[in-house]
Short mmCIF file of C-alpha atoms and ligand atoms in Angstrom, two decimals:
data_model
loop_
_atom_site.label_atom_id
_atom_site.label_comp_id
_atom_site.label_asym_id
_atom_site.label_seq_id
_atom_site.Cartn_x
_atom_site.Cartn_y
_atom_site.Cartn_z
CA UNK A 1 20.14 1.32 19.64
CA UNK A 2 22.40 3.40 17.94
CA UNK A 3 19.70 5.88 16.55
CA UNK A 4 18.33 6.23 20.60
CA UNK A 5 21.44 7.00 21.11
CA UNK A 6 21.29 9.99 18.08
CA UNK A 7 17.85 11.40 19.53
CA UNK A 8 19.20 11.71 23.36
CA UNK A 9 22.08 13.05 22.03
CA UNK A 10 20.18 15.63 19.57
CA UNK A 11 17.13 16.53 22.20
CA UNK A 12 20.07 16.97 25.00
CA UNK A 13 22.20 19.03 22.49
CA UNK A 14 18.63 21.67 21.74
CA UNK A 15 18.59 20.03 18.59
CA UNK A 16 14.69 21.29 18.10
CA UNK A 17 14.98 19.96 14.58
CA UNK A 18 16.27 16.55 14.74
CA UNK A 19 13.54 16.67 17.88
CA UNK A 20 10.24 17.80 15.12
CA UNK A 21 11.37 14.71 12.84
CA UNK A 22 11.28 12.63 15.93
CA UNK A 23 7.87 13.79 17.02
CA UNK A 24 6.59 14.40 13.33
CA UNK A 25 7.70 10.26 13.38
CA UNK A 26 5.64 9.28 16.28
CA UNK A 27 3.04 11.19 15.47
CA UNK A 28 2.50 9.54 12.09
CA UNK A 29 3.03 6.08 12.99
CA UNK A 30 -0.08 6.76 16.18
CA UNK A 31 -2.71 8.56 13.26
CA UNK A 32 -1.81 5.35 10.78
CA UNK A 33 -2.50 2.24 13.85
CA UNK A 34 -5.88 4.39 14.76
CA UNK A 35 -6.81 5.32 10.80
CA UNK A 36 -6.17 1.54 9.86
CA UNK A 37 -8.32 0.05 13.16
CA UNK A 38 -10.41 2.25 12.34
CA UNK A 39 -11.58 0.74 8.69
CA UNK A 40 -12.89 -2.47 10.29
CA UNK A 41 -15.06 0.18 11.86
CA UNK A 42 -16.34 1.95 9.15
CA UNK A 43 -18.90 1.67 6.47
CA UNK A 44 -17.92 0.10 3.14
CA UNK A 45 -18.47 2.98 0.81
CA UNK A 46 -16.07 4.86 2.86
CA UNK A 47 -13.49 2.02 3.86
CA UNK A 48 -10.99 3.01 0.75
CA UNK A 49 -11.09 6.57 1.84
CA UNK A 50 -9.79 5.83 5.39
CA UNK A 51 -7.33 3.38 4.48
CA UNK A 52 -5.83 6.33 1.98
CA UNK A 53 -5.57 8.36 5.23
CA UNK A 54 -4.12 5.60 6.85
CA UNK A 55 -1.47 5.48 4.08
CA UNK A 56 -0.84 8.61 3.88
CA UNK A 57 0.21 9.16 7.27
CA UNK A 58 1.99 5.67 7.13
CA UNK A 59 4.16 6.90 3.92
CA UNK A 60 5.17 9.71 6.15
CA UNK A 61 5.97 7.80 8.95
CA UNK A 62 8.31 6.15 7.50
CA UNK A 63 9.92 9.08 5.75
CA UNK A 64 10.29 10.63 8.58
CA UNK A 65 12.33 7.78 10.17
CA UNK A 66 15.13 8.72 7.53
CA UNK A 67 14.50 12.29 7.26
CA UNK A 68 15.37 12.16 11.16
CA UNK A 69 18.15 10.10 10.64
CA UNK A 70 19.85 12.22 8.05
CA UNK A 71 19.29 15.02 9.54
CA UNK A 72 21.22 13.86 12.95
CA UNK A 73 24.09 12.39 10.58
CA UNK A 74 24.73 15.38 8.34
CA UNK A 75 22.77 18.38 10.15
CA UNK A 76 21.45 19.10 6.92
CA UNK A 77 17.86 19.58 5.31
CA UNK A 78 16.39 16.03 4.00
CA UNK A 79 15.75 17.89 0.84
CA UNK A 80 15.26 14.68 -1.24
CA UNK A 81 13.47 12.27 1.18
CA UNK A 82 11.23 15.39 1.69
CA UNK A 83 10.30 15.50 -1.84
CA UNK A 84 9.89 11.71 -2.22
CA UNK A 85 7.43 11.45 0.68
CA UNK A 86 5.54 14.41 -0.85
CA UNK A 87 5.39 12.89 -4.34
CA UNK A 88 3.81 10.00 -3.03
CA UNK A 89 1.20 11.63 -0.49
CA UNK A 90 0.19 14.80 -2.04
CA UNK A 91 -1.03 12.52 -5.20
CA UNK A 92 -2.73 10.29 -2.79
CA UNK A 93 -4.31 13.52 -1.15
CA UNK A 94 -5.93 14.23 -4.46
CA UNK A 95 -7.03 10.77 -4.85
CA UNK A 96 -9.19 11.45 -1.72
CA UNK A 97 -10.82 14.39 -3.66
CA UNK A 98 -11.68 11.77 -6.43
CA UNK A 99 -13.44 9.23 -3.54
CA UNK A 100 -15.46 11.46 -2.00
CA UNK A 101 -16.74 12.56 -5.37
CA UNK A 102 -17.05 9.50 -7.74
CA UNK A 103 -20.49 8.95 -6.27
CA UNK A 104 -21.71 12.14 -7.98
CA UNK A 105 -20.05 11.43 -10.93
CA UNK A 106 -16.17 12.67 -10.91
CA UNK A 107 -14.33 11.39 -13.96
CA UNK A 108 -10.93 9.44 -13.68
CA UNK A 109 -9.56 12.72 -15.73
CA UNK A 110 -10.30 15.18 -13.12
CA UNK A 111 -8.03 12.49 -10.82
CA UNK A 112 -5.82 12.73 -13.35
CA UNK A 113 -5.90 16.76 -13.55
CA UNK A 114 -5.34 16.66 -9.75
CA UNK A 115 -2.49 14.82 -9.91
CA UNK A 116 -0.57 16.43 -12.82
CA UNK A 117 -0.82 19.58 -11.25
CA UNK A 118 0.01 18.33 -7.65
CA UNK A 119 3.59 16.32 -9.57
CA UNK A 120 4.13 19.45 -11.45
CA UNK A 121 4.08 21.49 -8.49
CA UNK A 122 6.69 19.70 -6.24
CA UNK A 123 8.87 19.14 -9.30
CA UNK A 124 9.70 22.33 -10.13
CA UNK A 125 9.83 23.60 -6.36
CA UNK A 126 12.13 20.55 -6.03
CA UNK A 127 13.95 22.06 -8.99
CA UNK A 128 14.47 25.31 -6.99
CA UNK A 129 15.41 23.85 -3.68
CA UNK A 130 17.61 21.40 -4.69
CA UNK A 131 18.93 22.16 -7.98
CA UNK A 132 18.86 26.12 -8.41
CA UNK A 133 18.87 27.80 -5.06
CA UNK A 134 20.72 30.34 -5.38
CA UNK A 135 19.13 33.92 -5.28
CA UNK A 136 16.97 34.93 -8.67
CA UNK A 137 16.11 31.65 -9.43
CA UNK A 138 14.59 30.05 -6.68
CA UNK A 139 11.92 32.77 -6.50
CA UNK A 140 11.23 32.11 -9.94
CA UNK A 141 10.83 28.29 -9.76
CA UNK A 142 8.92 29.03 -6.30
CA UNK A 143 6.50 31.20 -8.93
CA UNK A 144 6.03 28.34 -11.31
CA UNK A 145 5.64 25.73 -8.85
CA UNK A 146 2.47 28.47 -7.44
CA UNK A 147 0.46 27.88 -11.06
CA UNK A 148 0.40 24.26 -9.94
CA UNK A 149 -0.91 24.85 -6.19
CA UNK A 150 -3.12 27.55 -7.41
CA UNK A 151 -4.86 25.39 -9.75
CA UNK A 152 -5.52 22.79 -7.43
CA UNK A 153 -6.79 25.65 -5.04
CA UNK A 154 -9.27 26.55 -7.93
CA UNK A 155 -10.54 22.93 -8.76
CA UNK A 156 -11.76 22.30 -4.93
CA UNK A 157 -12.67 25.58 -4.26
CA UNK A 158 -15.05 27.09 -7.56
CA UNK A 159 -14.08 24.35 -10.10
CA UNK A 160 -15.20 20.50 -10.96
CA UNK A 161 -14.71 19.04 -7.70
CA UNK A 162 -16.47 22.03 -5.89
CA UNK A 163 -19.02 21.32 -7.71
CA UNK A 164 -19.36 17.85 -7.79
CA UNK A 165 -19.28 17.75 -3.36
CA UNK A 166 -21.95 20.16 -3.37
CA UNK A 167 -23.79 17.47 -5.34
CA UNK A 168 -23.37 14.80 -3.33
CA UNK A 169 -25.16 15.59 -0.60
CA UNK A 170 -24.20 17.56 2.67
CA UNK A 171 -21.91 15.53 4.62
CA UNK A 172 -19.77 15.61 1.31
CA UNK A 173 -19.89 19.23 0.93
CA UNK A 174 -19.27 19.89 4.43
CA UNK A 175 -16.20 17.94 4.21
CA UNK A 176 -15.01 19.46 0.36
CA UNK A 177 -15.45 22.61 2.48
CA UNK A 178 -13.37 21.70 5.48
CA UNK A 179 -10.28 20.13 3.00
CA UNK A 180 -10.35 22.81 0.78
CA UNK A 181 -9.47 24.78 3.66
CA UNK A 182 -6.34 22.87 4.99
CA UNK A 183 -5.89 22.75 0.83
CA UNK A 184 -5.87 27.13 0.91
CA UNK A 185 -4.16 27.83 4.10
CA UNK A 186 -2.30 24.51 5.72
CA UNK A 187 -0.98 23.56 2.44
CA UNK A 188 0.61 27.35 2.21
CA UNK A 189 2.94 26.85 5.40
CA UNK A 190 4.94 24.80 2.79
CA UNK A 191 5.88 28.34 0.44
CA UNK A 192 6.89 29.95 4.17
CA UNK A 193 9.25 27.45 4.71
CA UNK A 194 10.31 27.47 0.94
CA UNK A 195 11.30 31.30 1.06
CA UNK A 196 12.63 30.43 4.61
CA UNK A 197 15.16 27.86 2.86
CA UNK A 198 16.61 29.12 0.21
CA UNK A 199 18.54 31.57 -0.01
CA UNK A 200 17.46 33.54 -2.61
CA UNK A 201 14.25 34.28 -0.14
CA UNK A 202 11.39 36.55 -1.38
CA UNK A 203 12.27 38.51 -4.63
CA UNK A 204 15.81 39.03 -3.17
CA UNK A 205 14.10 39.99 0.32
CA UNK A 206 15.33 37.87 3.38
CA UNK A 207 12.15 37.42 4.96
CA UNK A 208 11.35 34.72 7.06
CA UNK A 209 15.22 33.81 7.14
CA UNK A 210 15.66 33.49 10.71
CA UNK A 211 13.08 30.68 10.60
CA UNK A 212 14.22 26.79 9.83
CA UNK A 213 13.02 25.25 6.55
CA UNK A 214 12.63 21.82 8.43
CA UNK A 215 10.28 22.67 11.41
CA UNK A 216 7.55 24.99 9.04
CA UNK A 217 7.70 21.66 7.12
CA UNK A 218 7.55 19.38 9.69
CA UNK A 219 4.34 21.12 11.55
CA UNK A 220 2.75 22.19 7.93
CA UNK A 221 2.93 18.35 7.63
CA UNK A 222 1.60 17.27 10.52
CA UNK A 223 -1.65 19.94 10.14
CA UNK A 224 -1.99 18.91 6.91
CA UNK A 225 -1.67 14.79 7.06
CA UNK A 226 -3.27 14.26 9.87
CA UNK A 227 -6.11 16.75 9.76
CA UNK A 228 -6.71 15.59 6.34
CA UNK A 229 -7.22 12.02 7.44
CA UNK A 230 -9.37 13.32 10.41
CA UNK A 231 -11.55 15.04 8.11
CA UNK A 232 -12.08 11.98 6.07
CA UNK A 233 -12.90 9.87 9.02
CA UNK A 234 -15.09 12.42 10.29
CA UNK A 235 -16.52 12.23 7.42
CA UNK A 236 -17.24 8.19 7.09
CA UNK A 237 -18.83 8.52 10.63
CA UNK A 238 -21.13 10.90 10.46
CA UNK A 239 -22.64 9.42 6.79
CA UNK A 240 -22.54 6.14 9.05
CA UNK A 241 -24.96 7.78 11.34
CA UNK A 242 -27.03 9.38 8.73
CA UNK A 243 -28.42 6.00 7.70
C1 RET B 301 1.32 16.12 2.91
C2 RET B 301 2.59 17.44 1.89
C3 RET B 301 2.04 18.25 1.73
C4 RET B 301 0.41 18.33 1.93
C5 RET B 301 2.87 18.94 1.07
C6 RET B 301 2.11 19.90 0.05
C7 RET B 301 3.30 20.91 -0.61
C8 RET B 301 3.37 22.42 -1.18
C9 RET B 301 1.56 22.35 -0.91
C10 RET B 301 4.51 22.68 -1.54
C11 RET B 301 4.24 24.15 -2.11
C12 RET B 301 5.01 25.06 -2.68
C13 RET B 301 4.49 26.18 -3.58
C14 RET B 301 3.40 26.41 -3.63
C15 RET B 301 5.46 26.82 -3.63
C16 RET B 301 7.10 26.70 -3.18
C17 RET B 301 7.48 25.13 -3.53
C18 RET B 301 6.69 23.96 -2.77
C19 RET B 301 6.66 23.03 -3.37
C20 RET B 301 7.40 24.74 -1.23
#
């Protein structure tokens, strides 16, 4: 009851940031229900992948619930909850790449490299955002973080993941190309939020500084977590028809 009152209060006060946490939470919940129910409607070989899609959106829904409350109570960015969410969900997205290429011979070492790169990207990003957000420091950490990001982009576009996906048949190749676009374009939304939200901006330039970091991150999460899951779902359904 108390939190419902907070939502109404926030919306009445044109608090768009809190509103996007609310909508984000509902969208993630709806997507989770959809993915979980569709598991039973999926061929055995794709069940784990669709289940992981549901776990990604469900973990996000729970974090959005807490981020919403934190933001309503303090009017600040829930940086800690945000990064706890990402450190769980981004490695699960790496698991999706491993699962779709496993039948073509993906080794567990590839999964660990993807996970290590994503954890490196997120830990250094957190340091820049929460520990050293001052001018001249945040861009250094953002730059270091981007190394992890570009390594993931490389593996998925040109490296082992791309090669395995091509040899796994047309359905997997097509899905990997769609997911690769999410990683290249959808994930690039996050550095924009980071630049908007950190004091130093980009190399001291205050670009994007009128924008809200949380709204940008929330848009990124909705696009990437739900979109990513839908690509996996489409793969599971198209492969079923082919058999
Ligand atoms: C569901 C959450 C996802 C897909 C989160 C992805 C986050 C990133 C790709 C973050 C990347 C960052 C950089 C590349 C540099 C600046 C710091 C970060 C952590 C915002």
